[in-house]
Amino acid sequence: MYFFLRHLSFLDAFYSSVIVPKLLESLLSKEKTIPFHGCFAQISLILFSGATEACLLSVMAYDRLQAVCHPLLYAVAMNRRVCTGLVGASWAIGMSTSLINTLLLAQQHLCGPYLIRNFACELPPMLSLACSHPYSSIVSILTTMVVLGLGTLVLLLGSYSCIIMTALGINSATGRSKIFSTCSSHVLVVIIFYGSGVSRYVTLYFLNVNVAISHSKCLWPVEQRTAM
């Protein structure tokens, strides 16, 4: 359990380090600019951390399922090799998701004005700068949402459904409260993660609504990127 928590803590710190330094620089500086290569790097790292964390949260739900429903077999079912493989698969999925979406975005021709209204460079605001309809990027985003977003959510709901059924079958009130207290922190993290993801991506892309605390960033022209 603590093995997964270390990776989750690293991802949370990594995500903050990708966004916060540039955000603070923009807030304190009169130059609200970010270069193209910096913007693409930020998009890639945000996608990587988000996709990896979604998979890791599902893995942690499965870990709790084994601990609650099969406590006697937990040491065998979740040995070091299995835990390492699950974490490695989560990182691999995150890297591939980031790489595919970033490469598809790089193929788009962007038009002015080179301005995005968001606190960081993210995929939906960048696609609004595309000269033509970004079909490939939209298909990739929808595929990621369905396969990765809904897929991990189904695994989470399935794991916690089994945990709840097991907890309700325990006669001891102390045992039930211990199970719920153990899983409550993870459930809260899942709610915050998916809630913020829906409000940030779905709202920005489909409804084109800007958050009240959003911050404008001007991008370098495309010609400077192609000339490099």
Short mmCIF file of N, CA and C in Angstrom, two decimals, residues 3 23 34 40 74 78 111 201 223:
data_model
loop_
_atom_site.label_atom_id
_atom_site.label_comp_id
_atom_site.label_asym_id
_atom_site.label_seq_id
_atom_site.Cartn_x
_atom_site.Cartn_y
_atom_site.Cartn_z
N PHE A 3 3.88 1.47 -1.01
CA PHE A 3 4.63 1.50 -2.27
C PHE A 3 3.88 2.34 -3.30
N LEU A 23 3.43 29.61 -13.61
CA LEU A 23 2.27 30.39 -13.21
C LEU A 23 2.68 31.56 -12.32
N ILE A 34 4.96 32.66 -23.04
CA ILE A 34 5.57 31.35 -22.91
C ILE A 34 5.94 30.88 -24.31
N PHE A 40 4.49 23.25 -25.30
CA PHE A 40 4.32 21.85 -25.68
C PHE A 40 4.89 20.92 -24.60
N TYR A 74 -3.40 -11.73 0.63
CA TYR A 74 -2.92 -10.42 0.17
C TYR A 74 -1.42 -10.43 -0.12
N MET A 78 -0.47 -9.56 -3.91
CA MET A 78 0.16 -8.26 -4.11
C MET A 78 1.61 -8.30 -3.65
N CYS A 111 -3.15 29.28 -35.78
CA CYS A 111 -3.40 30.62 -36.30
C CYS A 111 -3.55 31.59 -35.12
N TYR A 201 -11.25 19.92 -18.29
CA TYR A 201 -11.14 19.53 -19.69
C TYR A 201 -12.47 19.55 -20.42
N GLU A 223 5.77 31.01 -36.96
CA GLU A 223 6.93 31.15 -37.82
C GLU A 223 8.23 31.00 -37.04
#
